[in-house]
mmCIF file of C-alpha atoms in Angstrom:
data_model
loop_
_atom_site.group_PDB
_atom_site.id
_atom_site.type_symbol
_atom_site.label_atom_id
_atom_site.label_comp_id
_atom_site.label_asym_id
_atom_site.label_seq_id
_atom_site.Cartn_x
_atom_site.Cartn_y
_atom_site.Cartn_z
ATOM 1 C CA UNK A 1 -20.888 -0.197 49.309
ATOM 2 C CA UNK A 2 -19.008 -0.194 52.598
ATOM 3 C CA UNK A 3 -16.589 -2.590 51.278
ATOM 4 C CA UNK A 4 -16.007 -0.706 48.159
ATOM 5 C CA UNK A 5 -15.484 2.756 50.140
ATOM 6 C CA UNK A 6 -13.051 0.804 52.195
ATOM 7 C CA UNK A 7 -10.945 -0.183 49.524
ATOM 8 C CA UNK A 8 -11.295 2.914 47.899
ATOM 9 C CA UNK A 9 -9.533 4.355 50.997
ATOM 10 C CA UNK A 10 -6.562 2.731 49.998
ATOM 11 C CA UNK A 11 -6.311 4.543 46.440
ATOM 12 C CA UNK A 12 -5.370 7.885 48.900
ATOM 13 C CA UNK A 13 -2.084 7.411 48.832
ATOM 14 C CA UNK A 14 -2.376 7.300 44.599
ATOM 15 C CA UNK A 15 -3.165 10.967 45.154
ATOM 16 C CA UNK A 16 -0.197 12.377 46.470
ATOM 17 C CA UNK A 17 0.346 15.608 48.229
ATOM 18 C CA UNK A 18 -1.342 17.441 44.882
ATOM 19 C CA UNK A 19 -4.903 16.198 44.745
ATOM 20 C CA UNK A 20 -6.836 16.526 41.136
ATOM 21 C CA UNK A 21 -9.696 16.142 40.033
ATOM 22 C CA UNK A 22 -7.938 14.363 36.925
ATOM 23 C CA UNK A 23 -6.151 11.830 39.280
ATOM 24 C CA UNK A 24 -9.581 11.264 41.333
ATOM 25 C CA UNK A 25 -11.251 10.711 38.103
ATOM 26 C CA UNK A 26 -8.547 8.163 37.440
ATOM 27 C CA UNK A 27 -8.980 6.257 40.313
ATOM 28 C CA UNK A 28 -12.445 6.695 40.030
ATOM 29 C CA UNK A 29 -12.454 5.593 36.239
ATOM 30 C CA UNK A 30 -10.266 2.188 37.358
ATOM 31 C CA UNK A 31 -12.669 1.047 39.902
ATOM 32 C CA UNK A 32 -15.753 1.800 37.484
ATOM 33 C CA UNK A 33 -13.892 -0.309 35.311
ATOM 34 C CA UNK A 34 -13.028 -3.373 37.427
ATOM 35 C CA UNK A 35 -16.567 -3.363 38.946
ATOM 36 C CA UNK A 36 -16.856 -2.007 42.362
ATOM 37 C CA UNK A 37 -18.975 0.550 41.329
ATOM 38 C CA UNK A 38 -21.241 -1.547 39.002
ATOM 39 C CA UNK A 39 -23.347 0.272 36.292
ATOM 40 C CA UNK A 40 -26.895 1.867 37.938
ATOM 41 C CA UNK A 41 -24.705 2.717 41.592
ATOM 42 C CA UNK A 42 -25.324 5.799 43.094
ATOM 43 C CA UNK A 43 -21.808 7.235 44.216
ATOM 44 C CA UNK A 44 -22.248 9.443 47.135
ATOM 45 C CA UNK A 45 -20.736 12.208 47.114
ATOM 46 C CA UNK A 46 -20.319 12.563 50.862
ATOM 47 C CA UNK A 47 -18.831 8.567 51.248
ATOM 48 C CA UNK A 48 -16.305 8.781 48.221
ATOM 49 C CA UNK A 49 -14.882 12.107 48.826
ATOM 50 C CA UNK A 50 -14.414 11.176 52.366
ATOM 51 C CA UNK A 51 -12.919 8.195 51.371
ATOM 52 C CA UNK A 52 -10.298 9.185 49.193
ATOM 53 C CA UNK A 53 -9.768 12.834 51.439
ATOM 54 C CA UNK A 54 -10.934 15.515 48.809
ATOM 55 C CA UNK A 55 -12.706 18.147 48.781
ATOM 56 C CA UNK A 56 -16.546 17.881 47.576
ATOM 57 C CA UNK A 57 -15.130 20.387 44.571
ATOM 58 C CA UNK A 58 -12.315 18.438 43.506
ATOM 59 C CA UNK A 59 -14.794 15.050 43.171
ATOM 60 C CA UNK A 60 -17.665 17.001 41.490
ATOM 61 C CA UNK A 61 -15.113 18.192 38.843
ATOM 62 C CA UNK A 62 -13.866 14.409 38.528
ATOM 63 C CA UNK A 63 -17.550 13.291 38.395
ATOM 64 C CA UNK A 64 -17.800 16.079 35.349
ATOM 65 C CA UNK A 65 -14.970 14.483 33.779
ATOM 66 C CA UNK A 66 -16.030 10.911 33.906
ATOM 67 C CA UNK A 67 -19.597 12.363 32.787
ATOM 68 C CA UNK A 68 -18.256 13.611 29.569
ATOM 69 C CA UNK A 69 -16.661 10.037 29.236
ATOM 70 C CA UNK A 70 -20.209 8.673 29.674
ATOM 71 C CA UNK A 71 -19.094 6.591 31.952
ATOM 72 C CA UNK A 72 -21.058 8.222 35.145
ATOM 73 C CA UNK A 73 -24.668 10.048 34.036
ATOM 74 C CA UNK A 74 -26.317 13.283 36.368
ATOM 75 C CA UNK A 75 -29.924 12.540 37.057
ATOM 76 C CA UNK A 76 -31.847 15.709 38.575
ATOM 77 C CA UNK A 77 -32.652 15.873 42.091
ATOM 78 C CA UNK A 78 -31.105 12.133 42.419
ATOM 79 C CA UNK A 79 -27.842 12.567 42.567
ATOM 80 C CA UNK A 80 -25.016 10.807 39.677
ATOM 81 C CA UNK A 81 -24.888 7.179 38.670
ATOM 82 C CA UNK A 82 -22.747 4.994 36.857
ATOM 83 C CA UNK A 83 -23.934 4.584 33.195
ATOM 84 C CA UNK A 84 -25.935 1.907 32.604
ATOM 85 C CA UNK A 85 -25.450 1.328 28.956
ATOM 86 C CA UNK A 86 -28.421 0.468 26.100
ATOM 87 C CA UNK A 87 -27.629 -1.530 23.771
ATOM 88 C CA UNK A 88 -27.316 1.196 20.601
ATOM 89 C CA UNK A 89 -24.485 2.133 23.363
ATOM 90 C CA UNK A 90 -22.556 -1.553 22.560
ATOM 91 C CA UNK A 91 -23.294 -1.311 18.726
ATOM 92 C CA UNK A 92 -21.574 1.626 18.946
ATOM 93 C CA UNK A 93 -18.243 1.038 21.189
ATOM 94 C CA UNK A 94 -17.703 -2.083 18.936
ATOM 95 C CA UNK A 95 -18.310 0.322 15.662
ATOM 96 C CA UNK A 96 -15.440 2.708 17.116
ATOM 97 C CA UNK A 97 -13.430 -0.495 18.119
ATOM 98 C CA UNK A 98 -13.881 -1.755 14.374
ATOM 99 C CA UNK A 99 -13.059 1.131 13.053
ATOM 100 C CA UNK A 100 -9.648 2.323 15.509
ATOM 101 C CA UNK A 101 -8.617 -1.043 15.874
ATOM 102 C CA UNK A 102 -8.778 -2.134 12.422
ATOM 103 C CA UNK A 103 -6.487 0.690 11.422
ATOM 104 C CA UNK A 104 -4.250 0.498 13.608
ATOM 105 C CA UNK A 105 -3.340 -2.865 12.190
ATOM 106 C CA UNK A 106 -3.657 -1.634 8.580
ATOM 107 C CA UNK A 107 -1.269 1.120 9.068
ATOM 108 C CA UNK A 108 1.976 -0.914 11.073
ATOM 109 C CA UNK A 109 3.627 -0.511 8.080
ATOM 110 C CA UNK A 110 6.605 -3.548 7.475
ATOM 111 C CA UNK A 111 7.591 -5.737 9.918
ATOM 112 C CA UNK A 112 9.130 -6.499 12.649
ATOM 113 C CA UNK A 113 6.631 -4.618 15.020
ATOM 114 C CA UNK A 114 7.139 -4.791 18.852
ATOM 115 C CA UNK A 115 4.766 -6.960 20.433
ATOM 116 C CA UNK A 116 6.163 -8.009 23.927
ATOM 117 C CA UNK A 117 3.352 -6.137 25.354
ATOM 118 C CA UNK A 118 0.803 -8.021 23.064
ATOM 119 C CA UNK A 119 2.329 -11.622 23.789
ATOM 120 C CA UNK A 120 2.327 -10.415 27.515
ATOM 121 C CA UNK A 121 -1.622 -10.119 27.559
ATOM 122 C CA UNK A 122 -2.087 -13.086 25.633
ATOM 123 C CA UNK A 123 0.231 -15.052 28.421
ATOM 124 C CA UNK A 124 -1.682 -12.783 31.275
ATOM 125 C CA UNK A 125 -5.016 -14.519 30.146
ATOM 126 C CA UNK A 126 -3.865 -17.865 29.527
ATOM 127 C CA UNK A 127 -2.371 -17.866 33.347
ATOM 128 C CA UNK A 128 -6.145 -16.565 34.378
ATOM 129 C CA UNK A 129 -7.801 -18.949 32.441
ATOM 130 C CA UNK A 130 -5.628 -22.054 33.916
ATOM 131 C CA UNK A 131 -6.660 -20.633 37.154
ATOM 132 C CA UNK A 132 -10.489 -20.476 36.517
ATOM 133 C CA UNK A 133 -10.319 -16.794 36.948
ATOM 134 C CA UNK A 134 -12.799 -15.762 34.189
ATOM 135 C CA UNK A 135 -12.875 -11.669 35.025
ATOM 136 C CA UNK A 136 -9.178 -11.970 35.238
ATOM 137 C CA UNK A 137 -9.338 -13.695 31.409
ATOM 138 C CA UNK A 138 -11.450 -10.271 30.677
ATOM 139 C CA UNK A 139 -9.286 -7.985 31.957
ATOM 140 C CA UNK A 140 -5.886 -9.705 30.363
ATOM 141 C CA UNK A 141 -8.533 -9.143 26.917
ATOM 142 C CA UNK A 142 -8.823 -5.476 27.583
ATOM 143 C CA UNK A 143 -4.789 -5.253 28.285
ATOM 144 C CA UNK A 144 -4.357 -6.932 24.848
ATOM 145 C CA UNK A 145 -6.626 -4.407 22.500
ATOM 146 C CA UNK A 146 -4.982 -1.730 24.639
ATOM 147 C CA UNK A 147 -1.668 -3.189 23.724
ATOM 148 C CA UNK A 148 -2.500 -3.728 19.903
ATOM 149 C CA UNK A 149 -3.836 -0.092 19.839
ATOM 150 C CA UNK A 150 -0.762 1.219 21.589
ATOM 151 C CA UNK A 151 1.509 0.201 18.636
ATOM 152 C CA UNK A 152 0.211 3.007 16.524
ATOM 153 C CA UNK A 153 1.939 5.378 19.319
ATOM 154 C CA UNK A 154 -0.659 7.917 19.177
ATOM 155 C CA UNK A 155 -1.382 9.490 22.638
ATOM 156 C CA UNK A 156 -4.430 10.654 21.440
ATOM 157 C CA UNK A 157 -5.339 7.185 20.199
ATOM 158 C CA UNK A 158 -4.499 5.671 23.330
ATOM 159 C CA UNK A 159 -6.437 8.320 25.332
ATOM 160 C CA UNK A 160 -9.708 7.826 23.226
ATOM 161 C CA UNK A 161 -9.511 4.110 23.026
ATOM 162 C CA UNK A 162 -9.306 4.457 27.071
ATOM 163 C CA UNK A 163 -12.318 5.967 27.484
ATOM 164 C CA UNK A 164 -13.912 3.510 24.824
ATOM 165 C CA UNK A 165 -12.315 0.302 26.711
ATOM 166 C CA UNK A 166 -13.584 1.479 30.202
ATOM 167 C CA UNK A 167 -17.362 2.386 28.408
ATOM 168 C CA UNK A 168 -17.297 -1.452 27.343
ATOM 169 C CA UNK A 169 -16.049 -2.881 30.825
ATOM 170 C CA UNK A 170 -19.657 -1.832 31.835
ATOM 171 C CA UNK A 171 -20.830 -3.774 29.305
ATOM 172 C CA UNK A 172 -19.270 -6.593 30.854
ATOM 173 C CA UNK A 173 -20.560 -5.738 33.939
ATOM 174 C CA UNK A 174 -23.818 -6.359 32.792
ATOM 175 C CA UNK A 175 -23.299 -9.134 31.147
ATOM 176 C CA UNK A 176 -22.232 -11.493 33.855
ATOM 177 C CA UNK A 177 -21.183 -14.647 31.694
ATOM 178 C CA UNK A 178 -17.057 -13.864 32.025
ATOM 179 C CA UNK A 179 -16.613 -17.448 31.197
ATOM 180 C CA UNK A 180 -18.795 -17.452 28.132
ATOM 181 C CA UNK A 181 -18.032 -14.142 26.901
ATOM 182 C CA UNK A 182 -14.196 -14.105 27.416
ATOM 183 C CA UNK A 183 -12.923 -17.595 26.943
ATOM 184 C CA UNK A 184 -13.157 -17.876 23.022
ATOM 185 C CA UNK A 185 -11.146 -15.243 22.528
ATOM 186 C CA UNK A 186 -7.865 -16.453 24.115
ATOM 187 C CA UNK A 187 -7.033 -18.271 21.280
ATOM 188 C CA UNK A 188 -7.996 -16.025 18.448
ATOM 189 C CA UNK A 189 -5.832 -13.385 20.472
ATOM 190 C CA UNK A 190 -3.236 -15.995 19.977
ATOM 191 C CA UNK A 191 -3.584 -16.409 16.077
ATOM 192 C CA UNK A 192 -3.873 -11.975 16.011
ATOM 193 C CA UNK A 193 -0.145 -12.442 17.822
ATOM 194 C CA UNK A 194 0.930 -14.670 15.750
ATOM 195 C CA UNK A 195 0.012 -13.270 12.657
ATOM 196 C CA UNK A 196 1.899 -10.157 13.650
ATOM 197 C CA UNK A 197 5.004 -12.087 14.598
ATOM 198 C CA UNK A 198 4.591 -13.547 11.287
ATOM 199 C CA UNK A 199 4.709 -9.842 9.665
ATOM 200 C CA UNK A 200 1.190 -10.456 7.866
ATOM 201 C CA UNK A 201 -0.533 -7.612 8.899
ATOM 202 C CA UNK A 202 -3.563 -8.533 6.232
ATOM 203 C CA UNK A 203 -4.057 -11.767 8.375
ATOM 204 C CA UNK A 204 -4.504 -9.906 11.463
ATOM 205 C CA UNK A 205 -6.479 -7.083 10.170
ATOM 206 C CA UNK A 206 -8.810 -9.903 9.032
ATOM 207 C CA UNK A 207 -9.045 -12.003 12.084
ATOM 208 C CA UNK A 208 -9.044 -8.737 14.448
ATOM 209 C CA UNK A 209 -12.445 -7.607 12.214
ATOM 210 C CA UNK A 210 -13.901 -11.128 12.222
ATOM 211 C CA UNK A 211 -12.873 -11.191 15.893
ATOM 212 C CA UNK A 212 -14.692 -8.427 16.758
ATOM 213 C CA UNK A 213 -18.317 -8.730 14.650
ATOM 214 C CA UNK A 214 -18.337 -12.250 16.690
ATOM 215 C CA UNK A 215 -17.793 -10.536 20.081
ATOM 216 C CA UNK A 216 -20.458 -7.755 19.136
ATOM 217 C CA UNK A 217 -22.970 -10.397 18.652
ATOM 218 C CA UNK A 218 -22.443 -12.428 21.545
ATOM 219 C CA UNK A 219 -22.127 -9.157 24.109
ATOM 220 C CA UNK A 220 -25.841 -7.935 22.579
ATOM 221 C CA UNK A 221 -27.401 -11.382 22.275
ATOM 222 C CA UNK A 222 -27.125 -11.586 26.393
ATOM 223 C CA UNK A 223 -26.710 -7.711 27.265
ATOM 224 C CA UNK A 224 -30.146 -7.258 24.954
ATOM 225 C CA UNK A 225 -31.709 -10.514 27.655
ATOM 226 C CA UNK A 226 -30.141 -8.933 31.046
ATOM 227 C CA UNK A 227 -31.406 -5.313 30.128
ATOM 228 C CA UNK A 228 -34.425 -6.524 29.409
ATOM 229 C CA UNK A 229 -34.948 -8.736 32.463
ATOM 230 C CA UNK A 230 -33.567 -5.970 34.260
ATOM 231 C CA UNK A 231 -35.739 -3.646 33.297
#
């Protein structure tokens, strides 16, 4: 934890002179999301706020907002905790994934569609994966669903889709098999691209569903064996 408060020191000067709660429940939400606060921590209310330099106020109304993103879960008399997810949890992201995701694709409309920031996550996780840098290959996935969701240009897509991506990073978390879990998918991210350079949005749509009922029943075959041992 000392290590992860230290770090989280740094993210200060992401505040700026006009603290929020929303911009400490951004920071807040990133590191959740890249693992230094790994699902089941206790954040300290004390250790964090002095950490970043806010007020015990301003983090309890960021902990409220990451709470209603079920990302961090109040426990009486003990204090909050980042969400450890069950496994109806991970049925459901991927059901809202399917579902978002899936349209998104089906509604592009005709071609050309801009996908520089697509082909730059698929690049991003090739250069991880040539450098054995497995959680690096997950987060370069992430960056390309974000991407593919993006191209609807819905702020309100990209918003709830944020919340949904972050809720499955602790998945991940969980999980523990980067490797396994992430490198399949680099080159069926690859055939989604090209399929949408291609203008075929049918082909995509198709691979992007068959894509993700695969990656739903690899996350709860282990996540169902780690909760379990776990627990």
């Amino acid at each position: 934890m000392a290590e992860q408060l230290r770090d989280l020191s740094d993210d200060r000067a992401l505040l700026g002179r006009t603290s929020t709660a929303e911009r400490v429940s951004d920071i807040l939400r990133s590191r959740i999301a890249e693992g230094y606060f790994p699902p089941g921590t206790r954040l300290s209310e004390d250790s964090i706020g002095g950490a970043l330099g806010v007020s015990r106020n301003t983090l309890r109304e960021a902990f409220r907002l990451l709470t209603h993103e079920r990302l961090l879960v109040h426990e009486l008399n003990r204090g909050v905790f980042v969400r450890v997810l069950t496994v109806e949890d991970v049925e459901d992201i991927y059901r809202t994934r399917r579902l978002v995701e899936c349209a998104v694709v089906r509604g592009l409309g005709e071609p050309p569609y801009g996908l520089d920031g697509l082909a730059g996550a698929v690049e991003e996780g090739r250069q991880a994966a040539r450098e054995g840098d497995w959680k690096g290959v997950g987060t370069a996935n992430i960056h390309f669903h974000r991407e593919l969701v993006a191209l609807a240009a819905s702020e309100r897509t990209d918003e709830l889709m944020r919340s949904v991506f972050a809720e499955l990073r602790l998945a991940f978390h969980v999980v523990d098999e980067p490797q396994r879990l992430h490198e399949p998918y680099i080159a069926r991210n690859i055939m989604i691209l090209e399929a949408l350079q291609a203008g075929d949005r049918g082909k995509a749509e198709r691979l992007l569903a068959g894509y993700l009922d695969d990656s739903l029943q690899r996350v709860v075959e282990v996540y169902r064996r780690r909760v379990g041992e776990d627990g």
